[in-house]
Short mmCIF file of C-alpha atoms and ligand atoms in Angstrom, two decimals:
data_model
loop_
_atom_site.label_atom_id
_atom_site.label_comp_id
_atom_site.label_asym_id
_atom_site.label_seq_id
_atom_site.Cartn_x
_atom_site.Cartn_y
_atom_site.Cartn_z
CA MET A 1 0.05 -0.09 0.04
CA SER A 2 1.55 3.34 -0.98
CA THR A 3 2.18 6.04 1.73
CA ARG A 4 2.74 9.70 1.75
CA LYS A 5 6.66 9.96 2.09
CA SER A 6 8.99 13.02 2.28
CA ILE A 7 11.35 12.43 -0.87
CA ILE A 8 14.77 14.08 -1.36
CA ARG A 9 14.47 15.92 -4.81
CA GLY A 10 17.68 17.69 -4.46
CA THR A 11 20.69 19.10 -2.41
CA GLY A 12 22.32 22.38 -2.72
CA ALA A 13 25.21 24.44 -0.89
CA TYR A 14 26.91 28.17 -0.76
CA LEU A 15 30.36 28.88 0.99
CA PRO A 16 31.30 32.36 0.96
CA SER A 17 34.51 32.94 -1.12
CA ARG A 18 36.90 34.19 1.94
CA ILE A 19 39.04 31.45 3.53
CA LEU A 20 40.56 31.66 6.71
CA SER A 21 43.72 29.13 7.36
CA ASN A 22 44.79 27.96 10.40
CA ASP A 23 48.13 29.82 9.91
CA ASP A 24 45.84 32.99 9.55
CA LEU A 25 44.56 32.14 13.03
CA SER A 26 47.93 31.50 14.68
CA LYS A 27 48.70 35.08 14.08
CA MET A 28 45.35 35.71 15.91
CA VAL A 29 45.72 33.49 18.89
CA ASP A 30 48.15 31.37 20.57
CA THR A 31 47.55 28.22 18.44
CA SER A 32 49.11 26.41 15.48
CA ASP A 33 48.17 24.56 12.30
CA GLU A 34 49.60 21.28 14.11
CA TRP A 35 47.55 22.01 16.72
CA ILE A 36 44.26 22.56 15.08
CA GLN A 37 44.89 19.45 12.56
CA GLU A 38 45.77 16.92 15.10
CA ARG A 39 42.86 17.81 17.86
CA THR A 40 40.02 18.70 15.15
CA GLY A 41 41.23 17.64 11.50
CA ILE A 42 40.37 21.34 10.59
CA LYS A 43 42.49 22.98 7.98
CA GLN A 44 40.62 26.05 7.01
CA ARG A 45 36.95 27.56 6.96
CA HIS A 46 35.09 29.91 5.12
CA ILE A 47 34.11 33.39 6.20
CA ALA A 48 31.00 35.49 5.17
CA ALA A 49 32.01 38.75 3.67
CA GLU A 50 30.80 41.96 5.83
CA ASP A 51 27.61 42.63 3.61
CA GLN A 52 26.43 38.97 3.53
CA VAL A 53 23.79 38.06 6.02
CA THR A 54 22.76 34.59 6.79
CA SER A 55 19.61 34.80 4.48
CA ASP A 56 22.09 35.60 1.64
CA LEU A 57 23.78 32.15 2.53
CA ALA A 58 20.70 30.53 2.74
CA THR A 59 18.89 31.90 -0.35
CA ALA A 60 22.11 30.89 -2.34
CA ALA A 61 22.00 27.26 -1.02
CA ALA A 62 18.18 27.05 -1.48
CA LEU A 63 18.60 28.26 -5.47
CA ASP A 64 21.42 25.75 -5.90
CA ALA A 65 19.16 22.90 -4.51
CA LEU A 66 15.70 23.79 -6.40
CA LYS A 67 18.18 24.01 -9.74
CA ASN A 68 19.58 20.45 -8.91
CA ALA A 69 16.25 19.23 -7.84
CA GLY A 70 14.50 20.45 -11.13
CA VAL A 71 11.82 22.07 -8.76
CA SER A 72 10.38 25.37 -9.37
CA VAL A 73 10.10 28.10 -7.07
CA ASP A 74 6.63 28.50 -7.52
CA ASP A 75 6.31 24.77 -6.03
CA VAL A 76 7.76 25.61 -2.67
CA ASP A 77 5.17 26.07 0.25
CA LEU A 78 7.39 25.39 3.24
CA ILE A 79 10.65 26.89 3.99
CA VAL A 80 12.11 25.56 7.46
CA LEU A 81 15.42 27.19 8.32
CA ALA A 82 17.89 25.95 11.04
CA THR A 83 20.16 28.69 12.22
CA THR A 84 21.94 30.19 15.31
CA THR A 85 22.92 33.36 13.42
CA PRO A 86 19.62 34.93 12.42
CA ASP A 87 19.91 38.37 10.27
CA GLN A 88 17.79 39.99 12.94
CA THR A 89 15.88 38.84 16.24
CA PHE A 90 12.81 38.87 14.52
CA PRO A 91 11.38 38.35 11.71
CA ALA A 92 12.25 34.92 11.08
CA THR A 93 15.28 34.75 8.73
CA ALA A 94 13.27 31.83 6.72
CA THR A 95 10.83 34.93 5.96
CA ALA A 96 13.75 36.72 4.49
CA VAL A 97 14.75 33.65 2.38
CA GLN A 98 10.94 33.78 1.10
CA ALA A 99 11.18 37.03 0.20
CA LYS A 100 14.58 36.95 -1.54
CA LEU A 101 13.33 33.58 -3.40
CA GLY A 102 9.98 34.98 -4.44
CA VAL A 103 7.93 32.29 -2.69
CA LYS A 104 4.49 33.31 -2.67
CA SER A 105 2.53 31.18 -0.74
CA GLY A 106 3.05 28.85 2.39
CA ALA A 107 4.86 29.32 5.49
CA ALA A 108 8.74 29.88 6.48
CA PHE A 109 9.91 29.86 9.99
CA ASP A 110 13.38 29.14 11.74
CA VAL A 111 14.29 26.31 14.00
CA GLN A 112 16.93 26.69 16.71
CA ALA A 113 18.85 23.57 17.87
CA VAL A 114 22.21 25.11 17.15
CA CYS A 115 24.72 22.38 15.54
CA SER A 116 21.53 19.88 15.67
CA GLY A 117 19.40 22.09 13.83
CA PHE A 118 19.40 20.79 10.44
CA LEU A 119 18.01 17.37 11.62
CA PHE A 120 15.41 19.34 13.72
CA ALA A 121 14.40 21.09 10.64
CA MET A 122 14.13 18.01 8.66
CA ALA A 123 12.35 16.18 11.23
CA THR A 124 9.97 19.15 11.42
CA ALA A 125 9.23 19.46 7.85
CA ASP A 126 9.22 15.71 7.20
CA SER A 127 5.91 15.50 9.73
CA MET A 128 4.30 18.45 7.96
CA LEU A 129 4.79 17.06 4.69
CA LYS A 130 3.60 13.85 5.79
CA GLN A 131 0.33 15.23 7.46
CA GLY A 132 -0.55 16.74 4.50
CA LEU A 133 -0.02 20.40 5.35
CA PHE A 134 2.50 21.24 2.85
CA SER A 135 3.74 19.56 -0.43
CA THR A 136 7.14 20.74 -1.03
CA ALA A 137 9.70 22.22 1.22
CA LEU A 138 13.10 23.64 1.28
CA VAL A 139 14.84 22.61 4.56
CA ILE A 140 18.03 24.96 4.85
CA GLY A 141 21.00 25.15 7.48
CA ALA A 142 22.48 28.34 7.31
CA GLU A 143 25.11 30.18 9.74
CA THR A 144 27.32 33.09 9.81
CA PHE A 145 28.48 31.56 13.05
CA THR A 146 31.89 33.34 13.02
CA ARG A 147 29.77 36.47 13.87
CA ILE A 148 29.39 35.15 17.43
CA LEU A 149 33.02 33.87 18.02
CA ASP A 150 35.62 35.45 20.54
CA TRP A 151 38.58 35.93 18.20
CA SER A 152 40.86 35.82 21.56
CA ASP A 153 39.26 32.47 22.56
CA ARG A 154 41.60 29.80 21.10
CA GLY A 155 39.35 27.16 22.66
CA THR A 156 36.49 28.06 20.12
CA CYS A 157 37.52 30.66 17.32
CA VAL A 158 39.54 27.90 15.72
CA LEU A 159 36.45 25.65 15.29
CA PHE A 160 33.75 27.40 13.45
CA GLY A 161 33.16 28.74 9.96
CA ASP A 162 30.16 30.15 7.69
CA GLY A 163 28.10 28.67 5.11
CA ALA A 164 24.77 27.12 4.05
CA GLY A 165 23.16 23.64 2.74
CA ALA A 166 19.62 23.05 1.72
CA VAL A 167 17.66 20.14 0.49
CA VAL A 168 14.16 20.17 -1.53
CA LEU A 169 11.88 17.67 0.23
CA GLN A 170 8.74 16.98 -1.41
CA ALA A 171 5.48 14.78 -0.61
CA GLU A 172 4.70 11.74 -2.62
CA GLU A 173 2.08 9.04 -2.23
CA THR A 174 4.53 5.84 -3.16
CA ASP A 175 5.28 2.40 -2.23
CA ASP A 176 8.98 2.71 -3.28
CA ASP A 177 11.58 2.39 -0.31
CA VAL A 178 12.71 6.01 -0.54
CA GLY A 179 12.88 9.47 1.22
CA VAL A 180 12.87 10.22 4.94
CA ILE A 181 12.50 6.89 6.85
CA ALA A 182 13.27 7.79 10.59
CA HIS A 183 14.41 10.63 12.78
CA HIS A 184 15.13 10.96 16.43
CA ILE A 185 15.80 14.29 17.93
CA ARG A 186 16.53 14.99 21.66
CA THR A 187 17.62 17.79 24.20
CA ASP A 188 18.66 18.05 27.83
CA GLY A 189 18.43 21.72 29.08
CA THR A 190 20.46 20.61 32.35
CA LYS A 191 23.70 20.75 29.92
CA SER A 192 23.44 24.20 28.52
CA ASP A 193 26.19 25.61 30.53
CA LEU A 194 28.65 23.46 28.54
CA LEU A 195 27.94 25.20 25.41
CA TYR A 196 26.13 28.30 24.85
CA VAL A 197 26.31 31.99 24.17
CA ASP A 198 26.82 34.50 26.89
CA GLY A 199 24.39 37.19 25.72
CA GLY A 200 20.98 37.28 24.32
CA VAL A 201 17.89 39.76 24.01
CA SER A 202 16.14 39.08 27.09
CA SER A 203 19.22 38.67 29.31
CA THR A 204 22.10 40.88 28.43
CA GLY A 205 20.43 42.91 25.44
CA THR A 206 23.55 41.95 23.42
CA ILE A 207 24.51 39.22 21.16
CA GLY A 208 27.08 37.42 23.19
CA HIS A 209 29.97 35.06 22.22
CA VAL A 210 30.16 31.38 22.13
CA ARG A 211 31.46 29.57 25.14
CA MET A 212 32.28 25.95 25.48
CA GLN A 213 33.97 23.49 27.87
CA GLY A 214 35.00 21.23 24.67
CA ASN A 215 36.35 18.35 26.50
CA GLN A 216 33.02 17.83 28.35
CA VAL A 217 30.88 18.11 24.96
CA PHE A 218 33.26 15.89 23.39
CA ARG A 219 32.61 13.17 25.80
CA HIS A 220 28.72 13.36 25.75
CA ALA A 221 28.85 13.79 21.71
CA VAL A 222 30.06 10.16 21.27
CA THR A 223 27.36 8.80 23.62
CA ASN A 224 24.35 10.84 22.74
CA ILE A 225 25.09 10.46 19.20
CA SER A 226 25.43 6.62 19.40
CA SER A 227 21.95 6.76 21.26
CA ALA A 228 20.24 8.54 18.72
CA ILE A 229 21.54 6.27 16.00
CA LYS A 230 20.39 3.02 17.74
CA HIS A 231 17.09 4.63 18.08
CA VAL A 232 16.53 5.31 14.60
CA LEU A 233 17.70 1.99 13.63
CA ASP A 234 15.76 0.15 16.14
CA GLU A 235 12.68 1.99 14.51
CA THR A 236 13.20 0.01 11.25
CA GLU A 237 14.50 -3.23 10.08
CA LEU A 238 17.66 -1.76 9.02
CA THR A 239 20.96 -2.49 10.42
CA ILE A 240 24.20 -0.57 10.37
CA GLU A 241 25.47 -2.98 7.54
CA ASP A 242 22.68 -1.51 5.42
CA ILE A 243 24.12 1.95 5.38
CA ASP A 244 25.93 3.41 2.33
CA TRP A 245 26.89 6.56 3.58
CA PHE A 246 27.39 8.11 7.15
CA VAL A 247 26.86 12.16 6.86
CA PRO A 248 27.48 13.19 10.45
CA HIS A 249 27.64 16.96 11.94
CA GLN A 250 31.00 18.01 11.03
CA ALA A 251 32.48 19.29 14.52
CA ASN A 252 35.54 17.34 14.60
CA GLN A 253 37.37 14.71 13.11
CA ARG A 254 38.16 12.60 16.01
CA ILE A 255 34.51 12.59 16.93
CA LEU A 256 33.35 11.62 13.68
CA ASN A 257 36.18 8.57 13.60
CA GLY A 258 34.97 7.67 17.39
CA VAL A 259 31.20 7.21 16.39
CA ALA A 260 32.18 5.34 13.19
CA LYS A 261 34.41 3.27 15.19
CA LYS A 262 31.84 2.73 17.74
CA LEU A 263 29.21 1.62 15.26
CA GLY A 264 31.55 -0.42 13.16
CA LEU A 265 31.33 1.65 9.94
CA PRO A 266 34.12 1.49 7.90
CA GLU A 267 36.06 5.09 7.17
CA ASP A 268 35.43 5.09 3.71
CA LYS A 269 31.74 5.12 4.30
CA VAL A 270 32.00 8.25 6.23
CA VAL A 271 31.52 11.80 4.45
CA SER A 272 34.14 14.23 5.99
CA THR A 273 34.11 17.97 5.02
CA VAL A 274 35.48 19.18 8.53
CA ALA A 275 38.82 19.78 7.09
CA LEU A 276 37.92 22.31 4.61
CA HIS A 277 34.51 23.79 6.14
CA GLY A 278 35.43 23.53 9.88
CA ASN A 279 32.27 23.51 12.06
CA THR A 280 29.40 25.43 10.24
CA SER A 281 26.79 24.38 12.90
CA ALA A 282 23.30 23.81 11.50
CA ALA A 283 25.05 24.32 7.89
CA SER A 284 27.63 21.39 8.44
CA ILE A 285 25.14 18.24 7.35
CA PRO A 286 23.33 19.63 4.41
CA LEU A 287 26.90 21.04 3.23
CA ALA A 288 28.38 17.69 3.67
CA LEU A 289 25.58 15.94 1.95
CA HIS A 290 25.60 18.06 -0.97
CA THR A 291 29.40 17.74 -1.23
CA ALA A 292 29.28 13.99 -1.52
CA VAL A 293 25.93 14.19 -3.73
CA ALA A 294 28.00 16.60 -6.28
CA ASP A 295 30.85 14.59 -6.26
CA LYS A 296 28.81 11.42 -6.98
CA ARG A 297 29.76 9.17 -4.07
CA ILE A 298 26.23 9.47 -2.78
CA ASN A 299 23.57 8.42 -5.48
CA LYS A 300 19.92 7.65 -5.88
CA GLY A 301 18.83 4.93 -3.89
CA ASP A 302 21.69 4.98 -1.43
CA LEU A 303 20.68 4.79 2.36
CA VAL A 304 22.17 7.64 4.47
CA LEU A 305 22.54 7.83 7.99
CA SER A 306 23.21 11.22 9.81
CA GLU A 307 23.66 12.45 13.34
CA ALA A 308 24.28 15.89 15.07
CA MET A 309 25.09 17.14 18.70
CA GLY A 310 25.21 20.74 19.38
CA GLY A 311 24.16 23.31 22.40
CA GLY A 312 21.25 22.59 24.68
CA PHE A 313 22.50 19.84 24.81
CA SER A 314 20.46 18.89 21.61
CA TRP A 315 21.02 15.95 19.24
CA GLY A 316 19.80 13.67 16.77
CA ALA A 317 20.00 11.27 14.08
CA SER A 318 18.11 10.89 10.81
CA LEU A 319 17.92 7.98 8.14
CA PHE A 320 16.94 8.72 4.53
CA ARG A 321 17.24 7.12 1.24
CA LEU A 322 17.65 9.43 -1.80
O1 UT7 B 1 29.29 21.14 17.04
C1 UT7 B 1 28.78 21.45 18.55
C2 UT7 B 1 29.63 20.41 19.65
N1 UT7 B 1 30.97 21.00 19.74
C3 UT7 B 1 31.90 19.84 19.73
O2 UT7 B 1 31.40 18.55 19.55
C4 UT7 B 1 32.96 20.14 20.10
C5 UT7 B 1 33.81 19.08 21.04
N2 UT7 B 1 35.04 19.25 21.70
C6 UT7 B 1 36.19 19.24 20.81
O3 UT7 B 1 36.23 19.08 19.31
C7 UT7 B 1 37.37 19.18 21.47
O4 UT7 B 1 37.15 19.08 22.77
C8 UT7 B 1 38.25 20.55 21.13
C9 UT7 B 1 38.72 20.40 19.90
C10 UT7 B 1 37.44 21.48 21.40
C11 UT7 B 1 39.55 20.77 22.26
O5 UT7 B 1 40.30 19.58 22.06
P1 UT7 B 1 40.60 18.82 23.62
O6 UT7 B 1 41.56 17.64 22.75
O7 UT7 B 1 39.52 18.37 24.01
O8 UT7 B 1 41.46 19.73 24.24
P2 UT7 B 1 41.27 20.43 25.52
O9 UT7 B 1 40.28 21.41 25.45
O10 UT7 B 1 41.08 19.38 26.88
O11 UT7 B 1 42.59 21.18 25.51
C12 UT7 B 1 43.80 20.79 25.75
C13 UT7 B 1 45.01 21.72 25.63
C14 UT7 B 1 44.62 22.80 27.08
O12 UT7 B 1 45.74 23.41 27.54
P3 UT7 B 1 46.45 22.65 28.85
O13 UT7 B 1 45.06 23.07 29.84
O14 UT7 B 1 46.36 21.44 28.86
O15 UT7 B 1 47.96 23.52 29.04
C15 UT7 B 1 43.85 23.95 25.94
O16 UT7 B 1 44.26 25.16 26.66
O17 UT7 B 1 44.80 22.56 24.32
C16 UT7 B 1 44.72 23.92 24.92
N3 UT7 B 1 44.01 24.42 23.59
C17 UT7 B 1 44.78 24.86 22.49
N4 UT7 B 1 46.20 25.05 22.20
C18 UT7 B 1 46.36 25.49 20.86
C19 UT7 B 1 42.63 24.69 23.33
N5 UT7 B 1 42.45 25.44 22.39
C20 UT7 B 1 43.85 25.30 21.69
C21 UT7 B 1 44.24 25.87 20.67
N6 UT7 B 1 45.39 26.03 20.26
N7 UT7 B 1 43.30 26.37 19.72
#
């Protein structure tokens, strides 16, 4: 019997042209290319131009995804944008994307789950499409994350970058084994002091800067991610051996390797862009997904497992077939 499913029609990405290398950073704080590469795998990150805002990056990624999907902007009736670095406090950055794209119908709103944001946005859009509320969704992760960095804090400023990625999700009645299969999203508000921004509209009236106890986050990341992955696999009849590609949040090469090892996933199934993009928070998963689709590693029919962990704590996993 056919059921209503959310099908991934296409992916897209946008990276600002300016690149900041580890050597550039070593002139700003007491760090080195050797330390950053050894502890994180990061070689460089992209930085948005001064006149670029998050919705500019998101719009560029969305246009790329629509072109690759062969879907017209007129068909889009839902935009769910995951971001921690909105253009303004309100309205939602997704509505700026809606206006820039010229989308005239439906709804657009933001989702805030920091580095896990894209998986929360996918789960939200998938549920709304399956319920029949909308038919064609742009799910976007976009960040100008470097705007909330303390450039004198070597423990955080070397880790993050800017960018955007997007997928076009479309509802379809089908009995084919395609589209979004399962997702699991969770948060634990008691751990917010380990990764947060020390400012906000109603607290300090300032934007604030990222603060992180990196080694504590690292410890929780591997445990929470592994548990979320177990949940999505348990919901299905699929096993780790069925996974064609692992597209994790790109925080640290050591976390990627640790999770892959714990799962028994061979390294050649892991998509890693952390070396070239750094941690782009909500943008990292769709950027990595698009990279591997564009270079033809991930193809139609492939089963993809994704996961993320971020501030909140928030974490999750998603399973989908292209
Ligand atoms: O995406 C959201 C979720 N975020 C994450 O998943 C991040 C998770 N955490 C991490 O990726 C790692 O914890 C870091 C890469 C942030 C740090 O690596 P670590 O191996 O956990 O290092 P550490 O924080 O335990 O620090 C070890 C040493 C310290 O020096 P002492 O106290 O041992 O003398 C730090 O001060 O490394 C020092 N350090 C640095 N040294 C050179 C910290 N940052 C730097 C730096 N360059 N950039």
